[in-house]
Coordinates of C-alpha atoms in Angstrom, one line a residue:
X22 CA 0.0 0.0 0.0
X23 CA 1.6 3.7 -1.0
X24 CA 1.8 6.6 0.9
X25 CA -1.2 8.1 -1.0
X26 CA -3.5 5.0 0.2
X27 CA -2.4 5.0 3.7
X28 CA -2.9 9.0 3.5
X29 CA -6.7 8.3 2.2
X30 CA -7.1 5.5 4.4
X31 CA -6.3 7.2 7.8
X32 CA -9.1 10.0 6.3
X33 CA -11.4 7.7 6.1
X34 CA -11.1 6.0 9.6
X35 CA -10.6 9.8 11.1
X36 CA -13.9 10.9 8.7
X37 CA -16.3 7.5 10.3
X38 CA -15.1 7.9 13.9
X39 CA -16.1 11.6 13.8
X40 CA -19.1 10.8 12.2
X41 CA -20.3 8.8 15.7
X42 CA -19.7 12.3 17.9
X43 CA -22.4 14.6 18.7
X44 CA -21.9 18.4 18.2
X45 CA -20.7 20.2 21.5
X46 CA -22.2 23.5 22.7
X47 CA -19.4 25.3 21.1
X48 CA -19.9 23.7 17.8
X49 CA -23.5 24.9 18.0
X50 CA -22.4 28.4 19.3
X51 CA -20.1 28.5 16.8
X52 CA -22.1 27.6 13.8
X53 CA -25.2 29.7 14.9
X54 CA -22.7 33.0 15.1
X55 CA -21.1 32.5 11.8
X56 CA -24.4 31.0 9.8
X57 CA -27.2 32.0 11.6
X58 CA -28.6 28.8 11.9
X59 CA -31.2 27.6 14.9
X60 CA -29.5 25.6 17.7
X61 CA -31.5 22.6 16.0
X62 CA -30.3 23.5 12.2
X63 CA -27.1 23.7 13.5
X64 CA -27.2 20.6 15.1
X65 CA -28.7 18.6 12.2
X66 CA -26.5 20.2 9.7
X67 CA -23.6 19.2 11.4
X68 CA -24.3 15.8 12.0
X69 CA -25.5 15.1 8.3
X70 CA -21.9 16.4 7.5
X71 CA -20.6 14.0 9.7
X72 CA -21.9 11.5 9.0
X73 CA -21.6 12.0 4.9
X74 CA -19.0 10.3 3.7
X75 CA -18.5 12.1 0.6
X76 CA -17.8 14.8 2.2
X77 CA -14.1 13.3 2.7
X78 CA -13.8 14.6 -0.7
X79 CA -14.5 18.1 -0.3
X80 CA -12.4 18.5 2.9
X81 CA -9.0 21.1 3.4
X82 CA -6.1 18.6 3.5
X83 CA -4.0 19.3 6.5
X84 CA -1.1 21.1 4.3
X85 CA -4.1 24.2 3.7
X86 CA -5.7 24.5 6.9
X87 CA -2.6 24.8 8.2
X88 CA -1.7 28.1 6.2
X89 CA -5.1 29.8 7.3
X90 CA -5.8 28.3 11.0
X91 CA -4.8 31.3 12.4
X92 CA -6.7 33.6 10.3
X93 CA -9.5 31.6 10.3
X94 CA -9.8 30.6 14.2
X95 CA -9.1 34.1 14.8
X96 CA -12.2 35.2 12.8
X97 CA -14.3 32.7 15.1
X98 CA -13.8 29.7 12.6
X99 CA -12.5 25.8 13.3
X100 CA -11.5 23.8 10.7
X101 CA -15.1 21.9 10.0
X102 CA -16.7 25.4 10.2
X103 CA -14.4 26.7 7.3
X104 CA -15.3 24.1 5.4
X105 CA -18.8 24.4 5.3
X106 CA -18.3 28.0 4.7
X107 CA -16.1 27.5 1.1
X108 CA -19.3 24.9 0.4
X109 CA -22.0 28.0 0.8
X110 CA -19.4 30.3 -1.4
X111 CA -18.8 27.5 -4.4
X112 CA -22.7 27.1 -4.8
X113 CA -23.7 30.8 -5.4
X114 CA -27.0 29.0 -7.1
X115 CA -27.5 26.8 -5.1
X116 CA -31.4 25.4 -4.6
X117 CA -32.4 28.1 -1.6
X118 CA -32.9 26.1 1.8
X119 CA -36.7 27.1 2.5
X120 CA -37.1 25.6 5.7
X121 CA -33.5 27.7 7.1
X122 CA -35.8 30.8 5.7
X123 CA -38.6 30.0 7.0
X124 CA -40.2 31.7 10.0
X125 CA -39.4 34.8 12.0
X126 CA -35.5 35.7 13.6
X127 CA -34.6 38.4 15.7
X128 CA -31.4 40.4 14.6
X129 CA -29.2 41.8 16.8
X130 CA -28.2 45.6 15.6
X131 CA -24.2 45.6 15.4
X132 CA -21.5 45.6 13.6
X133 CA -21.8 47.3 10.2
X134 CA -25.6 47.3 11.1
X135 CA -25.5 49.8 14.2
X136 CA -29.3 51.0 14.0
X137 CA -32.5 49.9 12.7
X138 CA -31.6 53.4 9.7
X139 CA -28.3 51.4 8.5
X140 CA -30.3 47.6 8.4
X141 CA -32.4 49.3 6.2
X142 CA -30.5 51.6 3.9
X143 CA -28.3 48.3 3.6
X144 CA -30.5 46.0 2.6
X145 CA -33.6 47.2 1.9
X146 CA -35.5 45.9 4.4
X147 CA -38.4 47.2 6.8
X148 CA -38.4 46.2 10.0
X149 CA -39.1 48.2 13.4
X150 CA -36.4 48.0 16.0
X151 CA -37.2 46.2 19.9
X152 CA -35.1 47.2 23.1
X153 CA -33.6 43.8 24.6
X154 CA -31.3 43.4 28.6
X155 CA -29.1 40.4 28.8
X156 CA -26.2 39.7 31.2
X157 CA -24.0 42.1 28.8
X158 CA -26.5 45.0 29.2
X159 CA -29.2 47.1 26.7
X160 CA -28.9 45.5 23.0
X161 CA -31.4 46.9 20.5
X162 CA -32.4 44.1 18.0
X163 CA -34.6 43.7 14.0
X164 CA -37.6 41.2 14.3
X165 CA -37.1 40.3 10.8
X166 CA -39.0 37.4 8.6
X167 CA -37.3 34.9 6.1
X168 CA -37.1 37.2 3.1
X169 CA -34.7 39.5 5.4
X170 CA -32.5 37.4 6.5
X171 CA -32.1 36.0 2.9
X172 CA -31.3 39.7 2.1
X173 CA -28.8 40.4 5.1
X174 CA -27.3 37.0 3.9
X175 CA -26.5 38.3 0.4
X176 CA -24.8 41.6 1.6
X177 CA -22.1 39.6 3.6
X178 CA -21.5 37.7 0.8
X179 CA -20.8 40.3 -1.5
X180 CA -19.2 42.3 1.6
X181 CA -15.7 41.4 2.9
X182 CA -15.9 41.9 6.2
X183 CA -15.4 38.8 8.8
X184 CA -18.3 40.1 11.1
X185 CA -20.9 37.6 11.3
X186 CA -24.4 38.4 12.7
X187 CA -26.7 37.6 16.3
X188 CA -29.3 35.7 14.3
X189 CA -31.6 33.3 16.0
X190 CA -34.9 32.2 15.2
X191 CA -38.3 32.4 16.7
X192 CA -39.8 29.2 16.5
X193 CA -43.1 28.9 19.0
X194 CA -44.8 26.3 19.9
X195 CA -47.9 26.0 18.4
X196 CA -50.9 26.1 20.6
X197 CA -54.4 25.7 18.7
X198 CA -57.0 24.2 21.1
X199 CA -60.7 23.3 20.3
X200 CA -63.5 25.0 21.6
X201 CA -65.7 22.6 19.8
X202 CA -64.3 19.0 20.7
X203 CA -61.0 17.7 23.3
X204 CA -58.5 18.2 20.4
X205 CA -55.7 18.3 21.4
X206 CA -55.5 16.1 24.7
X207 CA -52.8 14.3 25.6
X208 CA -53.5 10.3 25.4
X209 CA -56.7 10.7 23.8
X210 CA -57.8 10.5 20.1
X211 CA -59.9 13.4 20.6
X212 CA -60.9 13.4 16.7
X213 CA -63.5 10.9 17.8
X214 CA -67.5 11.7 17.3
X215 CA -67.9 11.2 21.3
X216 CA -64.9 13.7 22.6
X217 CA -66.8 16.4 20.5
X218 CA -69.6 19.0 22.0
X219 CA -73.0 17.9 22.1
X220 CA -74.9 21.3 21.8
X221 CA -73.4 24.9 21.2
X222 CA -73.6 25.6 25.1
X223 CA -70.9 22.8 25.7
X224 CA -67.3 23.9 26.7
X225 CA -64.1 22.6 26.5
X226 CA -61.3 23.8 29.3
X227 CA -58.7 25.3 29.4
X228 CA -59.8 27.5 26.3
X229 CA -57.3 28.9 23.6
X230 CA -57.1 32.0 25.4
X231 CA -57.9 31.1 29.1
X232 CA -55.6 32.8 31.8
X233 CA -54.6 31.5 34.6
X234 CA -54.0 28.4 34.0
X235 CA -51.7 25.2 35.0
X236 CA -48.9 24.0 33.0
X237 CA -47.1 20.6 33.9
X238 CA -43.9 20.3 33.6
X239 CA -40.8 17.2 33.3
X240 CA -37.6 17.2 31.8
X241 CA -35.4 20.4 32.3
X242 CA -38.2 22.5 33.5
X243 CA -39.0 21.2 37.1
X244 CA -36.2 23.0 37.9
X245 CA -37.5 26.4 39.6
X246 CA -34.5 28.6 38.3
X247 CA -34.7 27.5 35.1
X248 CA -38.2 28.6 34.7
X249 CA -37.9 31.7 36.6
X250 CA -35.2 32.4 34.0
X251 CA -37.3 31.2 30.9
X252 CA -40.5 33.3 31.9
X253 CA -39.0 36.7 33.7
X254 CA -40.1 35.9 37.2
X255 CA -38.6 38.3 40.0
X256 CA -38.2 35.4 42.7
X257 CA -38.4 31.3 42.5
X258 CA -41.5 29.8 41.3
X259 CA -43.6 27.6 44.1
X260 CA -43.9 24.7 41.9
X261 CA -46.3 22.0 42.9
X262 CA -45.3 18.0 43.1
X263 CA -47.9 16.6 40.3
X264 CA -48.3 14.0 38.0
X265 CA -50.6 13.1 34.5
X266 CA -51.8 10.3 32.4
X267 CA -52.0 9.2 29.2
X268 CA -48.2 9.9 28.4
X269 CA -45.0 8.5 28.4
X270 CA -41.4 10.2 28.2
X271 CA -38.9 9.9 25.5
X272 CA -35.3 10.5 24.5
X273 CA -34.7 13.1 22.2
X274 CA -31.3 13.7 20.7
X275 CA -29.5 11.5 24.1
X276 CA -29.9 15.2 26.3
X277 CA -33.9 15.8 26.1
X278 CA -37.3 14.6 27.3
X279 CA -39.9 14.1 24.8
X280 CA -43.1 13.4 25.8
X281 CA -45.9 11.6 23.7
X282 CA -49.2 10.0 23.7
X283 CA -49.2 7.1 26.0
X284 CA -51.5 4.4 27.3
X285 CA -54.9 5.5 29.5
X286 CA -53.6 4.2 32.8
X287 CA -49.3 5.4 31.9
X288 CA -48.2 8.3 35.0
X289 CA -45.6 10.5 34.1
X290 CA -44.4 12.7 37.3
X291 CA -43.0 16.3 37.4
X292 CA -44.7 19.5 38.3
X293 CA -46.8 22.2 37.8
X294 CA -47.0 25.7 38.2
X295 CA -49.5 28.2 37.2
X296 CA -49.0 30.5 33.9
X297 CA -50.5 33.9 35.2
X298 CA -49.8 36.1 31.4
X299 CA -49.8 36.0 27.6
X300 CA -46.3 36.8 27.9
X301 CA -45.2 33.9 30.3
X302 CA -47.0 31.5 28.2
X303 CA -45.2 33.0 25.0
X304 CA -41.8 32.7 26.8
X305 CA -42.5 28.9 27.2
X306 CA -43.4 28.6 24.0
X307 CA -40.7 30.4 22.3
X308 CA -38.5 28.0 24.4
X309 CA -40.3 24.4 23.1
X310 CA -40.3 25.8 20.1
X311 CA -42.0 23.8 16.8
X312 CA -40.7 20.7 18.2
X313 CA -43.2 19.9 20.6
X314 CA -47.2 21.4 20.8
X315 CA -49.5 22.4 23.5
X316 CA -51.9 19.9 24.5
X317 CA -54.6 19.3 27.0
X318 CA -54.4 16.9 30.3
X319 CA -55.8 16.2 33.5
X320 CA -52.9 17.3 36.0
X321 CA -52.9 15.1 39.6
X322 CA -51.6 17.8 42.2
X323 CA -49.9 16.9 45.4
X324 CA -51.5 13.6 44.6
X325 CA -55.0 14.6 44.9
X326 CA -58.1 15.2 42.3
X327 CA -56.8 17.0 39.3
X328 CA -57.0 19.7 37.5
X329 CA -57.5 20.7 33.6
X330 CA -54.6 22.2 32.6
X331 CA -51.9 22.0 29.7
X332 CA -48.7 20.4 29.0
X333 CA -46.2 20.5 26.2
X334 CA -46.5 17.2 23.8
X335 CA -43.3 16.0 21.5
X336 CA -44.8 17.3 17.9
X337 CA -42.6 14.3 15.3
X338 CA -42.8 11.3 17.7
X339 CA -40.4 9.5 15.1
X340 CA -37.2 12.1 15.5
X341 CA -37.1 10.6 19.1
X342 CA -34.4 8.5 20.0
X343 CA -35.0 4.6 19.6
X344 CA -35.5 3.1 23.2

């Protein structure tokens, strides 16, 4: 075997032991700041290059990264992430990813975009600024839709500065609950003639819009700081031991909790706490995102008689891990 086989071979092996390794926290950081991906587009992007094996083909060998790796890393890049980036610039026409341009993102102002006025003598774009605190202090940010980031996309191409924007998208759970029928409940085909309303004065609860009401809640957010983080509260949340049935818990992605339709008599355990605004419901949802739906359930609290209430359901059972 020549050099040049042993050279292709060690590739290969490096290429299909890669392939098995899930994308840190940094990788994601790092690809949502340079590309503007979601954490999730990120993540899936990532790992289909990883596991592609033609992309061996289409790699820097050693010999060129190592003549940019300091210009590169320095303008936030690794050597995977530079990669990717010469693919975007060799397919100018490529077929335009809908679903990366679909939906609405907020756009942090900075950079050669310092104020809503330059975003839009830039690029052409209308949008209406929104005042924003974080650890770092005041940011003003663009709630822009697909066709803008599309836009603000195309100026850095043709641009040659190394910035690289704050773009992250809004994805919301959706929440879209009958007032005619059960739909959606959790554990229950509520599609069925006798789940529906038997006269016009019959009432389903919680209703779409009905405030306050209680959420349950397993996985990361049982944890009190993490939803006083997630919806803005000024002190801990009381959360309340409580349990529902009809569902069952999931992997997702070997670090999440999915849950799904289970059978009549399956308890799932967590807690509840009760949603008191529009705005502390929105939060949540923004947080779920489209991956998982508000439902309907029957919450057990402290053990006792239940209460109707809501919960947030896994929306693709079949991108959860395989048990």
């Amino acid at each position: 075997m020549d050099l040049l086989q042993l050279q292709c071979l060690e590739e290969l092996v490096n290429d299909c032991t890669r392939s098995d390794q899930e994308p840190t926290d940094e990788d994601l950081a790092r690809w949502q700041a340079l590309f503007g991906y979601s954490a999730c587009d990120a993540h899936d992007i990532i790992t289909k290059l990883r596991a592609d094996i033609n992309h061996r083909h289409r790699r820097l060998s050693d010999e060129q990264w190592s003549l940019i790796k300091v210009e590169k890393e320095a303008e936030g890049y690794d050597r995977e992430s530079y990669e990717h980036q010469l693919q975007l610039w060799v397919k100018p026409n490529r077929p335009i990813d809908s679903q990366r341009f679909s939906g609405t993102f907020i756009f942090r102002l900075e950079g050669p975009f310092q104020d809503i006025h330059a975003l839009r003598s830039a690029v052409g774009i209308s949008a209406e600024p929104r005042k924003g605190h974080g650890e770092e202090g005041d940011a003003e940010f663009a709630v822009i839709n697909g066709d803008g980031k599309r836009a603000i996309e195309a100026w850095l191409e043709k641009s040659s500065t190394a910035w690289r924007p704050t773009l992250v998208r809004l994805s919301k759970a959706p929440k879209d609950l009958s007032d005619t029928s059960m739909y959606p409940t959790l554990g229950l085909d509520s599609t069925l003639p006798h789940h529906r309303a038997n006269s016009i004065d019959q009432g389903f609860v919680p209703t779409q819009n009905e405030l306050p009401v209680w959420y349950f809640f397993y996985g990361t957010l049982m944890d009190p700081e993490t939803l006083q983080k997630c919806i803005g509260l000024t002190d801990l949340p009381t959360m309340v031991p409580a349990s529902i049935k009809g569902g069952a818990l999931r992997g997702w992605k070997r670090k999440y909790k999915g849950l799904v339709d289970g059978p009549a008599d399956a308890q799932v355990d967590g807690y509840a706490y009760r949603i008191e605004t529009v705005d502390q419901e929105d939060f949540l949802r923004f947080r779920e995102t489209t991956n998982y739906e508000v439902v309907r359930c029957r919450i057990m609290l402290n053990g006792r008689e239940g209460t109707l209430g809501l919960t947030f359901r896994f929306a693709d059972p079949s991108q959860l891990d395989v048990d």
